[in-house]
Coordinates of C-alpha atoms in Angstrom, one line a residue:
M1 CA -10.2 41.8 148.2
A2 CA -12.6 39.6 150.1
D3 CA -14.9 41.1 152.7
T4 CA -13.5 40.4 156.2
S5 CA -16.1 42.3 158.2
P6 CA -17.4 40.5 161.3
L7 CA -20.9 40.1 159.7
S8 CA -19.4 38.6 156.5
L9 CA -17.2 36.3 158.5
A10 CA -20.2 35.1 160.6
K11 CA -22.3 34.4 157.5
E12 CA -19.4 32.5 155.9
L13 CA -18.8 30.3 159.0
L14 CA -22.5 29.6 159.4
A15 CA -22.7 28.6 155.7
I16 CA -19.9 26.2 156.2
L17 CA -21.7 24.6 159.2
G18 CA -24.9 24.4 157.1
R19 CA -23.0 22.8 154.2
D20 CA -21.4 20.1 156.3
E21 CA -24.4 19.5 158.5
H22 CA -25.7 16.5 156.6
R23 CA -22.3 14.8 156.3
L24 CA -21.4 15.3 159.9
H25 CA -24.8 14.1 161.0
R26 CA -24.5 10.9 159.0
I27 CA -21.1 10.3 160.6
D28 CA -22.5 10.9 164.0
D29 CA -25.4 8.5 163.3
Y30 CA -23.0 5.7 162.3
V31 CA -20.9 6.3 165.5
H32 CA -24.0 5.9 167.6
G33 CA -25.4 2.8 165.8
R34 CA -28.0 4.5 163.7
H35 CA -27.1 2.9 160.4
D36 CA -28.9 2.5 157.0
D37 CA -31.2 -0.4 156.9
P38 CA -30.0 -3.5 155.0
Y39 CA -31.8 -4.2 151.7
M40 CA -35.0 -6.1 152.0
P41 CA -38.0 -6.8 149.7
P42 CA -40.5 -3.9 149.4
Q43 CA -43.2 -6.2 150.7
A44 CA -41.2 -7.2 153.8
D45 CA -43.3 -7.8 156.9
D46 CA -42.7 -6.8 160.5
E47 CA -40.6 -9.9 161.2
Y48 CA -38.2 -8.9 158.4
R49 CA -38.0 -5.4 159.7
L50 CA -37.2 -6.7 163.2
L51 CA -34.4 -8.8 161.9
A52 CA -33.1 -5.8 160.0
K53 CA -32.8 -3.8 163.3
R54 CA -31.1 -6.7 165.0
A55 CA -28.6 -7.0 162.2
I56 CA -26.9 -3.7 163.0
S57 CA -23.5 -4.5 164.4
N58 CA -21.8 -1.2 165.2
W59 CA -18.0 -1.5 164.8
M60 CA -17.4 2.3 164.6
P61 CA -16.8 2.9 168.3
L62 CA -14.1 0.3 168.3
L63 CA -12.3 1.9 165.3
I64 CA -12.4 5.2 167.2
G65 CA -11.6 3.9 170.7
T66 CA -8.7 1.7 169.8
P67 CA -6.3 4.5 168.8
A68 CA -8.0 7.1 171.1
Q69 CA -7.2 4.9 174.2
A70 CA -3.5 5.0 173.2
L71 CA -3.4 8.8 173.1
Y72 CA -2.7 10.3 176.5
V73 CA -0.7 13.4 177.2
D74 CA 1.3 12.9 180.3
G75 CA 3.5 16.0 180.5
Y76 CA 4.9 19.0 178.7
R77 CA 8.6 19.8 178.3
P78 CA 9.4 23.4 177.5
G79 CA 12.1 24.3 175.0
T80 CA 15.4 25.9 175.7
S81 CA 15.9 27.8 179.0
S82 CA 18.0 30.9 179.7
S83 CA 21.0 28.6 180.0
G84 CA 20.5 27.3 176.5
L85 CA 19.7 23.8 177.6
P86 CA 16.3 22.1 177.4
E87 CA 14.1 22.4 180.5
A88 CA 12.9 19.4 182.3
S89 CA 9.2 18.8 182.5
S90 CA 7.6 19.7 185.8
S91 CA 4.2 19.3 187.4
T92 CA 4.5 22.8 188.8
S93 CA 5.3 24.6 185.5
P94 CA 2.9 27.3 184.3
Q95 CA 2.0 25.2 181.2
W96 CA 1.1 22.1 183.2
S97 CA -0.8 24.2 185.8
H98 CA -3.0 25.4 182.9
W99 CA -3.5 21.8 181.8
Q100 CA -4.6 20.7 185.3
R101 CA -6.8 23.8 185.7
S102 CA -8.6 22.9 182.5
R103 CA -9.1 19.3 183.7
M104 CA -7.5 18.0 180.5
D105 CA -6.4 14.7 182.0
A106 CA -10.0 13.6 181.6
R107 CA -11.2 16.0 178.9
Q108 CA -8.5 15.4 176.3
A109 CA -10.1 12.0 175.3
A110 CA -13.2 13.9 174.0
V111 CA -11.0 16.0 171.8
Y112 CA -9.3 13.0 170.2
R113 CA -12.5 11.1 169.8
G114 CA -14.1 14.0 168.1
A115 CA -11.2 14.4 165.7
L116 CA -11.1 10.7 164.9
S117 CA -14.9 10.6 164.3
F118 CA -15.4 13.7 162.2
G119 CA -11.9 14.4 160.9
H120 CA -11.3 17.4 163.2
S121 CA -12.2 19.0 166.5
F122 CA -11.3 22.3 168.1
V123 CA -9.9 23.6 171.4
L124 CA -10.7 27.1 172.7
T125 CA -8.2 28.8 175.1
E126 CA -9.6 31.8 177.0
K127 CA -9.4 33.8 180.2
T128 CA -11.9 32.8 182.9
K129 CA -12.5 33.8 186.5
R130 CA -10.4 30.8 187.5
G131 CA -7.5 31.7 185.2
V132 CA -6.6 30.7 181.7
M133 CA -8.4 27.5 180.7
S134 CA -8.9 25.4 177.5
K135 CA -11.9 23.3 176.5
G136 CA -12.9 21.2 173.5
L137 CA -15.4 22.2 170.8
S138 CA -17.4 19.9 168.6
A139 CA -16.9 19.9 164.9
K140 CA -20.8 19.8 164.5
R141 CA -21.0 23.2 166.1
T142 CA -17.7 24.8 165.2
A143 CA -16.0 26.1 162.0
A144 CA -12.8 27.9 161.3
L145 CA -11.4 29.9 158.3
Y146 CA -7.8 29.6 157.1
E147 CA -5.9 31.4 154.4
D148 CA -4.1 28.1 153.7
P149 CA -6.2 25.3 155.4
A150 CA -3.6 22.7 154.5
N151 CA -0.6 24.4 156.2
D152 CA -1.8 27.1 158.5
E153 CA -2.2 26.2 162.2
T154 CA -3.8 29.6 163.1
P155 CA -7.2 30.4 161.7
Y156 CA -8.1 34.0 161.0
A157 CA -11.7 33.5 162.3
A158 CA -13.6 30.8 164.1
L159 CA -17.2 30.4 165.3
T160 CA -19.0 28.0 167.6
I161 CA -22.7 27.7 168.2
T162 CA -23.6 27.9 171.9
A163 CA -27.5 27.6 171.5
K164 CA -29.5 26.3 168.6
P165 CA -32.6 28.2 167.3
K166 CA -35.8 27.1 169.0
G167 CA -39.1 28.5 167.8
D168 CA -39.0 32.3 167.7
T169 CA -35.8 32.3 169.9
P170 CA -32.8 32.8 167.7
G171 CA -29.7 30.8 168.0
R172 CA -26.5 32.2 169.6
A173 CA -22.9 31.8 168.7
R174 CA -19.5 33.1 169.6
M175 CA -17.0 34.2 167.0
W176 CA -13.3 35.1 167.3
D177 CA -10.9 36.8 164.9
G178 CA -7.3 37.9 165.5
K179 CA -8.2 40.4 168.2
Y180 CA -11.9 40.4 169.2
E181 CA -14.7 38.1 170.3
Y182 CA -18.2 38.8 168.9
A183 CA -21.7 37.7 169.9
V184 CA -23.7 36.4 167.0
T185 CA -27.4 35.5 166.7
F186 CA -29.2 33.8 163.8
K187 CA -32.5 32.2 163.0
S188 CA -31.1 29.2 161.0
K189 CA -28.0 28.2 159.3
A190 CA -29.7 28.5 155.9
D191 CA -31.2 32.0 156.6
L192 CA -28.0 34.1 156.4
D193 CA -30.0 37.3 156.1
S194 CA -31.0 36.8 159.7
V195 CA -27.4 36.8 161.0
R196 CA -26.6 39.6 163.4
V197 CA -23.3 40.5 165.1
G198 CA -23.6 42.1 168.5
G199 CA -21.0 43.7 170.8
K200 CA -17.3 42.8 170.7
K201 CA -14.6 42.5 173.3
T202 CA -10.9 41.8 173.2
H203 CA -9.9 38.2 173.9
G204 CA -6.4 39.0 175.0
A205 CA -4.4 37.0 172.4
A206 CA -2.5 38.2 169.4
E207 CA -4.3 35.6 167.1
C208 CA -7.5 33.6 167.0
P209 CA -7.6 31.5 170.2
V210 CA -9.2 28.4 168.6
T211 CA -6.9 25.5 167.7
R212 CA -7.8 22.8 165.2
F213 CA -7.1 19.1 166.0
A214 CA -7.1 17.3 162.6
A215 CA -6.8 13.5 162.3
S216 CA -5.8 13.8 158.7
V217 CA -5.3 16.8 156.4
D218 CA -4.6 16.6 152.7
L219 CA -3.1 19.4 150.6
E220 CA -6.5 20.7 149.7
G221 CA -7.2 21.3 153.4
R222 CA -9.8 18.6 153.7
T223 CA -10.0 16.6 156.9
M224 CA -10.9 12.9 157.2
G225 CA -11.6 10.8 160.2
V226 CA -11.7 7.0 160.6
V227 CA -15.5 6.6 160.3
E228 CA -16.4 8.0 156.9
P229 CA -14.2 5.7 154.9
M230 CA -15.5 2.7 156.7
I231 CA -19.3 3.3 156.2
A232 CA -19.4 1.2 153.0
L233 CA -17.7 -1.8 154.8
Q234 CA -20.0 -1.3 157.8
N235 CA -23.0 -1.5 155.5
R236 CA -21.7 -4.7 154.0
I237 CA -21.3 -6.3 157.4
N238 CA -24.8 -5.3 158.4
Q239 CA -26.2 -6.8 155.1
T240 CA -24.3 -10.1 155.6
I241 CA -25.5 -10.4 159.2
F242 CA -29.1 -9.6 158.1
D243 CA -28.9 -12.4 155.5
L244 CA -27.5 -14.7 158.2
L245 CA -30.4 -13.9 160.5
V246 CA -32.9 -14.5 157.8
A247 CA -31.3 -17.8 156.9
Q248 CA -31.1 -18.8 160.5
T249 CA -34.7 -17.9 161.2
Y250 CA -36.3 -19.6 158.1
T251 CA -34.0 -22.3 156.9
S252 CA -31.6 -23.4 159.7
H253 CA -34.2 -25.7 161.4
E254 CA -35.5 -29.0 160.2
V255 CA -39.1 -28.6 158.8
R256 CA -41.6 -31.5 159.4
Y257 CA -44.5 -31.9 157.0
V258 CA -47.6 -34.1 156.5
T259 CA -49.6 -34.8 153.4
G260 CA -53.0 -36.4 152.8
M261 CA -54.4 -35.4 156.2
A262 CA -57.2 -32.8 156.7
P263 CA -56.6 -30.6 159.7
P264 CA -58.9 -31.1 162.7
L265 CA -61.9 -28.8 163.0
Q266 CA -63.3 -26.7 165.9
M267 CA -66.4 -28.4 167.2
E268 CA -69.4 -27.0 169.0
L269 CA -72.0 -28.8 171.2
I270 CA -75.7 -28.8 170.4
D271 CA -78.7 -29.8 172.5
E272 CA -81.8 -31.8 171.6
N273 CA -83.4 -28.7 170.1
G274 CA -80.5 -28.1 167.8
N275 CA -79.2 -25.1 169.7
V276 CA -75.5 -24.5 170.6
T277 CA -74.8 -25.2 174.3
Q278 CA -71.8 -24.9 176.6
D279 CA -73.1 -27.6 179.0
P280 CA -71.9 -31.1 178.1
A281 CA -74.7 -32.6 180.2
Q282 CA -77.3 -31.1 177.8
A283 CA -75.4 -31.9 174.6
V284 CA -76.7 -34.6 172.4
D285 CA -74.5 -34.1 169.4
S286 CA -71.7 -31.9 168.0
R287 CA -71.0 -30.2 164.6
P288 CA -68.1 -28.1 163.1
K289 CA -68.0 -24.5 164.1
L290 CA -68.4 -22.1 161.3
G291 CA -66.4 -18.9 160.8
P292 CA -67.6 -15.5 159.6
D293 CA -67.2 -16.7 156.0
G294 CA -69.5 -19.7 156.7
Q295 CA -66.7 -22.2 156.4
P296 CA -65.6 -24.7 159.1
M297 CA -62.8 -23.3 161.3
P298 CA -59.7 -25.5 161.7
A299 CA -58.5 -26.2 165.2
A300 CA -55.1 -25.0 166.4
I301 CA -52.5 -27.8 166.5
N302 CA -50.2 -27.7 169.6
H303 CA -47.2 -29.4 168.1
N304 CA -43.6 -29.4 169.3
A305 CA -40.6 -31.7 169.4
R306 CA -42.0 -33.8 172.3
R307 CA -45.3 -34.5 170.6
F308 CA -46.1 -37.2 168.0
L309 CA -48.3 -36.9 164.9
F310 CA -50.4 -39.9 163.9
A311 CA -53.2 -40.5 161.4
E312 CA -55.8 -43.3 160.9
D313 CA -55.7 -43.0 157.2
P314 CA -53.0 -45.2 155.7
D315 CA -52.5 -42.8 152.8
V316 CA -51.2 -40.0 155.1
K317 CA -47.5 -39.5 154.7
F318 CA -45.1 -37.8 157.1
G319 CA -41.6 -36.4 156.3
S320 CA -39.1 -33.7 157.1
L321 CA -37.0 -31.2 155.1
P322 CA -33.3 -30.8 156.1
A323 CA -32.0 -27.5 157.5
G324 CA -30.2 -25.1 155.1
P325 CA -26.4 -24.5 155.6
I326 CA -25.4 -21.1 157.1
G327 CA -21.7 -21.8 157.4
S328 CA -20.9 -19.8 154.2
L329 CA -22.7 -16.7 155.6
I330 CA -20.6 -17.0 158.8
D331 CA -17.4 -17.2 156.7
S332 CA -18.6 -14.1 154.8
V333 CA -19.1 -12.1 158.0
D334 CA -15.6 -13.1 159.1
M335 CA -14.1 -12.1 155.8
S336 CA -15.8 -8.7 155.9
I337 CA -14.5 -8.0 159.4
R338 CA -11.0 -8.9 158.3
H339 CA -11.3 -6.4 155.4
L340 CA -12.4 -3.8 157.9
A341 CA -9.4 -4.6 160.1
A342 CA -7.0 -4.3 157.2
I343 CA -8.3 -1.0 155.8
S344 CA -8.7 0.7 159.2
Q345 CA -5.2 -0.6 160.4
T346 CA -6.9 -2.2 163.4
P347 CA -5.3 -5.5 164.5
P348 CA -7.7 -8.4 163.6
H349 CA -7.6 -9.9 167.1
H350 CA -9.1 -6.6 168.4
L351 CA -12.2 -7.2 166.2
L352 CA -12.4 -11.0 166.1
G353 CA -11.3 -11.7 169.6
Q354 CA -9.0 -14.5 168.4
I355 CA -5.8 -14.2 170.5
A356 CA -5.3 -17.9 171.4
N357 CA -1.9 -19.4 170.7
L358 CA -0.4 -16.1 169.5
S359 CA 3.3 -15.7 170.3
A360 CA 4.7 -12.3 171.4
E361 CA 6.4 -11.8 168.0
A362 CA 3.1 -12.5 166.1
L363 CA 1.2 -10.2 168.4
L364 CA 3.8 -7.4 167.9
A365 CA 3.6 -7.9 164.1
A366 CA -0.2 -7.7 164.2
E367 CA -0.1 -4.4 166.1
T368 CA 2.7 -2.8 164.0
A369 CA 0.2 -1.0 161.6
L370 CA -1.8 0.3 164.6
S371 CA 1.4 1.6 166.3
R372 CA 2.3 3.5 163.2
K373 CA -1.2 5.0 163.0
I374 CA -1.0 6.1 166.6
A375 CA 2.4 7.6 166.1
E376 CA 1.0 9.7 163.2
F377 CA -1.9 10.9 165.4
Q378 CA 0.5 11.8 168.2
S379 CA 2.5 13.9 165.8
L380 CA -0.5 15.8 164.5
F381 CA -2.2 16.3 167.8
G382 CA 1.1 17.1 169.6
E383 CA 1.6 20.1 167.3
A384 CA -1.9 21.3 168.1
W385 CA -1.4 21.0 171.9
E386 CA 1.9 23.0 171.6
R387 CA -0.1 25.9 170.1
V388 CA -2.6 25.6 172.9
F389 CA 0.3 25.9 175.5
R390 CA 1.7 28.9 173.7
L391 CA -1.7 30.6 173.6
A392 CA -2.2 29.9 177.3
A393 CA 1.2 31.4 178.1
E394 CA 0.4 34.5 176.1
L395 CA -2.9 35.0 177.9
E396 CA -1.1 34.5 181.2
G397 CA 1.5 37.1 180.3
N398 CA 4.4 34.7 180.1
S399 CA 6.3 36.3 177.2
A400 CA 9.1 33.7 177.1
A401 CA 6.8 30.7 176.9
Q402 CA 4.5 32.3 174.3
D403 CA 7.3 32.2 171.7
D404 CA 8.6 28.7 172.7
F405 CA 8.4 26.7 169.5
S406 CA 10.8 24.1 170.8
G407 CA 8.5 22.7 173.5
E408 CA 6.8 19.4 173.1
V409 CA 4.1 17.3 174.7
Q410 CA 5.0 14.0 176.2
W411 CA 2.8 11.0 175.4
R412 CA 2.3 8.2 177.9
D413 CA 3.6 4.8 176.7
M414 CA 0.4 2.8 176.3
E415 CA 1.9 -0.3 174.6
S416 CA 1.0 -3.6 176.2
R417 CA 4.3 -4.8 177.6
S418 CA 5.0 -6.5 180.9
L419 CA 6.9 -4.7 183.6
A420 CA 9.5 -7.5 183.6
Q421 CA 10.2 -7.0 179.9
S422 CA 10.5 -3.2 180.3
A423 CA 12.8 -3.5 183.3
D424 CA 15.0 -6.0 181.4
A425 CA 15.2 -3.7 178.3
L426 CA 15.9 -0.5 180.4
G427 CA 18.6 -2.3 182.4
K428 CA 20.3 -3.4 179.2
L429 CA 20.2 0.2 177.9
A430 CA 21.8 1.4 181.1
D431 CA 24.5 -1.3 181.4
Q432 CA 25.4 -1.9 177.7
L433 CA 24.9 1.6 176.2
G434 CA 25.8 3.6 179.3
I435 CA 22.6 5.7 179.2
P436 CA 22.1 7.5 182.6
K437 CA 19.6 5.6 184.7
R438 CA 17.7 8.7 185.6
G439 CA 17.2 9.3 181.9
L440 CA 15.4 6.0 181.6
W441 CA 13.0 6.5 184.5
K442 CA 10.4 8.2 182.3
R443 CA 10.3 5.1 180.1
V444 CA 9.0 2.9 182.9
P445 CA 5.4 1.9 181.8
G446 CA 2.7 3.8 183.6
V447 CA 4.9 6.3 185.4
T448 CA 3.3 9.7 185.9
Q449 CA 5.0 13.1 186.1
T450 CA 4.3 13.3 189.9
E451 CA 5.8 9.8 190.5
Y452 CA 8.9 10.8 188.4
E453 CA 9.4 13.9 190.5
D454 CA 9.0 11.9 193.7
W455 CA 11.7 9.5 192.5
E456 CA 14.0 12.4 191.7
Q457 CA 13.5 13.9 195.2
M458 CA 14.1 10.6 196.9
A459 CA 17.2 10.0 194.8
E460 CA 18.6 13.4 195.8
E461 CA 17.9 12.7 199.4
D462 CA 19.7 9.4 199.2
D463 CA 22.6 11.1 197.4
S464 CA 22.8 13.8 200.0
V465 CA 22.9 11.2 202.8
G466 CA 25.6 9.2 200.9
Q467 CA 27.6 12.4 200.3
L468 CA 27.5 13.3 204.0
A469 CA 28.6 9.9 205.0
T470 CA 31.5 10.0 202.6
A471 CA 32.5 13.4 203.8
L472 CA 32.5 12.3 207.4
T473 CA 34.5 9.2 206.5
R474 CA 37.1 11.3 204.8
A475 CA 37.3 13.9 207.7
T476 CA 37.8 11.2 210.4
P477 CA 41.5 10.4 211.0
D478 CA 42.7 6.8 210.8
T479 CA 43.9 6.2 214.4
T480 CA 45.1 2.7 213.6
S481 CA 47.8 4.0 211.2
S482 CA 48.8 7.1 213.2
I483 CA 50.1 5.2 216.3
P484 CA 53.4 3.5 215.6
A485 CA 53.7 -0.1 216.8
S486 CA 56.2 -0.9 219.5
P487 CA 58.9 -3.3 218.5
D488 CA 58.3 -5.3 221.7
S489 CA 54.6 -5.6 221.2
E490 CA 53.0 -8.8 220.2
L491 CA 50.4 -9.3 217.6
V492 CA 47.5 -11.2 219.1
A493 CA 44.8 -12.5 216.9
A494 CA 41.4 -11.9 218.3

């Protein structure tokens, strides 16, 4: 049986962080634009190296941000209630109060971006002085252990580094298992003999309070983000742009040349005694100025497009070399970006900026792959958020909600549709299919949980006024029909 003592778990978790450190650091570098240099000759000068730095075109943030900006949890609907029917989402529910207390409206984006960048991120749910709160944990600092990493959602141990070692000061970490939280110190991730486990305290949950958010998990339990598979394509784009910059710098301009003409020399004035002088009044002659090697020094030529070159010698010839074409390199850059768009399931117009003359149908077809990708992320991250809500309910003492496996998070509809199109579609659903109008309110683009509840309250107020008016109408006797008409009376039209 494997050793599951706190010290053994701490060493194993730190060893995982040490093993993955280089890989995660490389991914982080590519996210922040610190890429491998393009290939250049070993004897490359400073100009080449400057062009190599300027050739870096970082597409990674766009590959992360495009799906991340479409992921936004807007509510939580609990499972069945005591009546057996699903409960309606509410901004005053205990689950949503925990969400707002944790400031997850703004902080959820960092969790998604971390998972999309490195393949996974984590969320810690714990009791604080302000109540039960959750916060995101970086994959570079956090590791978790699973019996079955491909299928288990609950780790049996997790560790996050809170302070890195600095000099003689050891690093600090927090570790959780199914019942306790431990304080861990270490000198380095590689020096496992220096790991020490301090005091422990109960964290209040029946299982490890750390939840993994994985962008993609295979049956081996390996996670994969959107950055690592694109590194080779990113390097190809950088190399092509570097070649384009070199060609643009050295061959894209017309080169003028002259043959059969010696360059002008720097001259110095001499006086009647043969000494060099700076006073033109004392100068009687001039001679070429000699350099440190004893040879005449050529004078600098100030030549540009507005100046003419001429020579007295009829054997001097002038000419020009045509500029080299760079159109093929531009086409190669465009092709590489299209490959990046296809493999990453990112619409090409998001990367190329070419959206002119695109019909609504063509735009929808271009974004179909991205929509499917976002739906997959919503399914994966939604299950993780549901575990977070159950953990928060358990820590708050809500026994009914802690076993609610039927609840689900509600994602905001972030598709780019006009309000007129949405209103027309929702109206047809209500009129042609008979779907209750209130059931379609949540599908209005951009509506929030608070706005939805305001609409419900206003609708109930309007209904109560209408019901009161109807009741009063029914209770008022019809005086025109209760008084019989006299046979001798005349009907006068007013």
